[in-house]
Short mmCIF file of C-alpha atoms in Angstrom, two decimals:
data_model
loop_
_atom_site.label_atom_id
_atom_site.label_comp_id
_atom_site.label_asym_id
_atom_site.label_seq_id
_atom_site.Cartn_x
_atom_site.Cartn_y
_atom_site.Cartn_z
CA MET A 600 120.30 89.33 84.86
CA HIS A 601 119.74 85.58 84.58
CA VAL A 602 121.10 84.54 87.98
CA LEU A 603 118.50 82.78 90.13
CA ARG A 604 116.96 85.04 92.76
CA PRO A 605 115.82 82.64 95.48
CA GLN A 606 113.47 85.15 97.12
CA PHE A 607 111.19 85.09 94.06
CA HIS A 608 109.00 82.34 92.62
CA ILE A 609 109.21 81.15 89.01
CA GLU A 610 106.50 83.53 87.75
CA GLU A 611 108.23 86.43 89.46
CA GLN A 612 111.53 85.33 87.90
CA ARG A 613 109.89 85.48 84.48
CA ALA A 614 108.51 88.92 85.27
CA LEU A 615 112.01 90.10 86.20
CA GLU A 616 113.39 88.72 82.94
CA PHE A 617 110.62 90.55 81.05
CA ALA A 618 111.55 93.80 82.80
CA GLY A 619 115.24 93.31 82.10
CA GLN A 620 114.57 92.73 78.42
CA ARG A 621 112.47 95.88 78.18
CA GLY A 622 114.94 98.09 80.03
CA PHE A 623 112.66 101.14 80.13
CA GLY A 624 109.83 102.11 82.45
CA THR A 625 108.10 104.73 84.59
CA ILE A 626 109.38 105.32 88.11
CA VAL A 627 106.85 106.65 90.65
CA ALA A 628 107.04 107.87 94.25
CA ALA A 629 105.00 110.29 96.35
CA ASP A 630 105.91 113.38 98.33
CA GLU A 631 103.70 115.78 100.28
CA ARG A 632 102.29 117.14 97.00
CA GLY A 633 101.31 113.73 95.67
CA PRO A 634 102.69 111.30 93.08
CA ARG A 635 105.86 112.10 91.14
CA ALA A 636 106.88 110.17 88.03
CA SER A 637 109.68 110.03 85.48
CA HIS A 638 110.30 107.85 82.43
CA VAL A 639 113.65 106.12 82.76
CA PRO A 640 115.95 103.55 81.23
CA PHE A 641 117.25 101.12 83.82
CA VAL A 642 119.65 98.28 84.48
CA LEU A 643 118.39 95.17 86.26
CA GLY A 644 121.01 93.47 88.39
CA GLU A 645 121.69 92.05 91.83
CA ARG A 646 123.29 93.07 95.08
CA ASP A 647 123.90 90.66 97.95
CA GLY A 648 121.64 88.11 96.27
CA ARG A 649 118.77 90.58 95.93
CA ALA A 650 117.23 91.92 92.74
CA MET A 651 118.09 95.57 92.12
CA VAL A 652 116.99 98.13 89.57
CA GLN A 653 119.39 101.00 88.95
CA ILE A 654 118.19 104.21 87.31
CA HIS A 655 119.47 107.75 86.92
CA LEU A 656 117.71 111.11 87.02
CA THR A 657 118.81 114.67 86.50
CA ALA A 658 120.05 116.18 89.75
CA LYS A 659 117.08 118.59 89.90
CA ASN A 660 114.42 115.90 89.45
CA PRO A 661 112.01 116.01 92.44
CA LEU A 662 112.30 112.24 92.81
CA VAL A 663 115.97 112.47 93.77
CA PRO A 664 115.51 113.67 97.39
CA LEU A 665 112.79 111.02 97.86
CA ALA A 666 115.37 108.24 97.44
CA ASP A 667 116.19 108.47 101.13
CA GLY A 668 116.72 104.81 101.97
CA SER A 669 113.29 104.41 103.55
CA ARG A 670 110.74 105.54 100.95
CA ARG A 671 109.28 103.03 98.51
CA PHE A 672 109.43 103.56 94.74
CA LEU A 673 107.39 101.77 92.06
CA LEU A 674 108.77 100.99 88.60
CA ILE A 675 106.13 100.28 85.94
CA VAL A 676 107.49 98.37 82.95
CA ALA A 677 105.00 98.28 80.09
CA GLY A 678 105.14 95.85 77.19
CA ASP A 679 102.84 95.42 74.22
CA ASP A 680 99.12 96.22 74.23
CA ALA A 681 96.23 95.80 71.80
CA TYR A 682 92.60 96.84 71.59
CA ILE A 683 90.25 93.85 71.20
CA SER A 684 86.91 94.48 69.49
CA ASN A 685 83.91 92.59 70.81
CA ASP A 686 83.22 91.00 67.42
CA TRP A 687 86.66 89.33 67.35
CA TYR A 688 85.46 86.68 69.82
CA ALA A 689 83.94 83.37 68.77
CA SER A 690 81.08 83.73 71.26
CA ARG A 691 78.55 86.55 71.39
CA ASP A 692 78.13 89.43 73.83
CA ASN A 693 81.73 89.86 74.91
CA VAL A 694 82.87 93.33 75.89
CA SER A 695 85.55 95.18 73.94
CA THR A 696 88.75 95.42 75.97
CA TRP A 697 92.50 95.94 75.92
CA LEU A 698 95.07 93.16 76.28
CA TYR A 699 98.48 94.06 77.64
CA ASP A 700 101.66 92.80 79.22
CA ALA A 701 103.35 94.71 82.05
CA VAL A 702 105.31 94.29 85.28
CA HIS A 703 105.41 96.32 88.49
CA LEU A 704 108.63 96.29 90.54
CA SER A 705 108.72 98.01 93.91
CA GLY A 706 111.02 98.42 96.88
CA VAL A 707 113.03 100.92 98.90
CA ALA A 708 115.09 103.45 96.91
CA HIS A 709 118.65 104.45 97.83
CA LEU A 710 120.58 107.41 96.41
CA ARG A 711 124.12 106.45 95.34
CA ASP A 712 127.25 108.54 95.78
CA MET A 713 128.27 110.47 92.69
CA ASP A 714 131.41 108.39 92.25
CA GLN A 715 129.08 105.60 91.09
CA ASN A 716 127.79 107.61 88.11
CA ARG A 717 130.38 106.39 85.59
CA GLY A 718 129.85 102.73 86.45
CA HIS A 719 126.10 103.14 86.02
CA GLY A 720 126.53 104.90 82.69
CA ASP A 721 128.83 102.16 81.41
CA ALA A 722 126.44 99.40 82.51
CA LEU A 723 123.38 101.10 81.01
CA LEU A 724 125.09 101.70 77.67
CA ALA A 725 126.43 98.14 77.51
CA VAL A 726 122.93 96.70 77.83
CA ALA A 727 121.31 99.16 75.41
CA GLU A 728 124.04 99.03 72.75
CA ALA A 729 124.06 95.22 72.78
CA ARG A 730 120.55 95.34 71.29
CA LEU A 731 121.78 97.09 68.14
CA PRO A 732 123.42 95.41 65.11
CA LYS A 733 126.57 97.56 65.23
CA PRO A 734 129.81 97.96 67.17
CA PRO A 735 128.85 99.29 70.63
CA TRP A 736 129.34 102.93 71.49
CA ASP A 737 130.63 103.70 74.99
CA LEU A 738 131.49 106.66 77.17
CA ALA A 739 135.21 106.32 76.43
CA GLN A 740 134.46 107.67 72.95
CA MET A 741 132.99 110.89 74.33
CA GLU A 742 135.05 114.07 74.71
CA PRO A 743 136.32 113.86 78.33
CA GLY A 744 135.20 117.29 79.48
CA LYS A 745 131.71 116.87 78.05
CA ARG A 746 131.50 113.35 79.52
CA GLU A 747 132.39 114.51 83.01
CA SER A 748 129.94 117.41 82.79
CA MET A 749 127.17 115.03 81.73
CA LEU A 750 127.95 112.54 84.50
CA ALA A 751 128.03 115.30 87.12
CA ALA A 752 124.49 116.36 86.14
CA ILE A 753 122.84 113.05 87.07
CA ARG A 754 122.09 111.14 90.27
CA VAL A 755 121.97 107.36 90.41
CA ILE A 756 119.30 105.53 92.42
CA ASP A 757 119.20 101.88 93.43
CA LEU A 758 115.74 100.34 93.86
CA MET A 759 116.06 97.19 95.99
CA VAL A 760 113.23 95.07 94.63
CA ASP A 761 111.15 93.15 97.18
CA SER A 762 107.87 92.97 95.26
CA VAL A 763 107.36 91.73 91.69
CA GLU A 764 103.85 91.89 90.25
CA GLY A 765 102.94 90.69 86.76
CA GLN A 766 100.11 92.66 85.18
CA ALA A 767 99.48 90.63 82.03
CA LYS A 768 95.94 90.49 80.64
CA LEU A 769 95.96 87.92 77.84
CA ASN A 770 92.42 86.50 77.74
CA GLN A 771 93.27 84.09 80.57
CA HIS A 772 89.63 83.74 81.65
CA LYS A 773 88.03 83.35 78.23
CA SER A 774 86.96 80.06 76.64
CA ASP A 775 89.37 78.18 74.39
CA ALA A 776 87.32 79.19 71.34
CA ASP A 777 87.46 82.87 72.25
CA HIS A 778 91.15 82.60 73.11
CA VAL A 779 91.95 81.08 69.71
CA ALA A 780 89.80 83.61 67.84
CA VAL A 781 91.47 86.64 69.43
CA ALA A 782 94.97 85.17 69.11
CA GLY A 783 94.28 84.59 65.42
CA ARG A 784 93.22 88.20 64.89
CA LEU A 785 96.35 89.48 66.62
CA ALA A 786 98.60 87.07 64.73
CA ARG A 787 97.35 88.52 61.43
CA SER A 788 97.88 92.12 62.51
CA GLU A 789 100.41 94.36 60.79
CA GLU A 790 101.54 95.55 64.24
CA SER A 791 104.56 93.61 65.49
CA GLY A 792 103.46 94.17 69.11
CA HIS A 793 100.12 92.54 68.37
CA ARG A 794 101.87 89.52 66.90
CA ARG A 795 104.05 89.24 70.00
CA LEU A 796 100.91 89.23 72.17
CA ALA A 797 99.46 86.50 69.95
CA ARG A 798 102.53 84.33 70.50
CA LYS A 799 102.26 84.82 74.26
CA MET A 800 98.59 83.85 74.16
CA GLN A 801 99.46 80.71 72.20
CA ALA A 802 102.16 79.85 74.74
CA LEU A 803 99.62 80.15 77.56
CA ARG A 804 97.42 77.45 75.99
CA PRO A 805 99.56 75.26 73.73
CA GLY A 806 97.90 72.50 71.74
CA LEU A 807 94.84 74.47 70.63
CA ASN A 808 93.99 74.78 66.93
CA TYR A 809 95.60 78.16 66.24
CA GLU A 810 95.66 79.60 62.75
CA VAL A 811 99.10 79.89 61.17
CA PRO A 812 99.30 83.32 59.46
#
């Protein structure tokens, strides 16, 4: 996850790291009826020096046949968001808005053979379980017949990432005074996501006179 991907610039590298830390997103592709979407956990890795997102879907999911090795998929990875009231700014006549942090990853999707299902399941669980303060659970602890039935019901898709687009809106275009005022409001919020956004805003403009909650 942290290996340098030379095809991406530093900001894109950071966006990939953000996506890898989140590990959950919305995968979207279009067929003749229009957009199709599913909410999926994923593993971010590499293949042949290229960034790759690996997901799984149920075998009957309409996205599965679209992973034909030529069609492009989009993975939307959303982070924290917060509503900003117009009277939170230091200056007058600002418009209420939402701040947010997100990343879009896109590329061509490839359907994997079913003999790859177990490896994907192991990798996905290893990443997810490592986030928890407990001994990790893995597929080896599952009853074998039930495990094989579960693995046979999914299809694994590799998304070969060739486009990384950060979608962060963190008051980048506001004055320093407005930036500090909004960051202060978020830093005092009871919502942990708001406080994380405040820290990111402070990191964007270090050295300003931020309040310490």
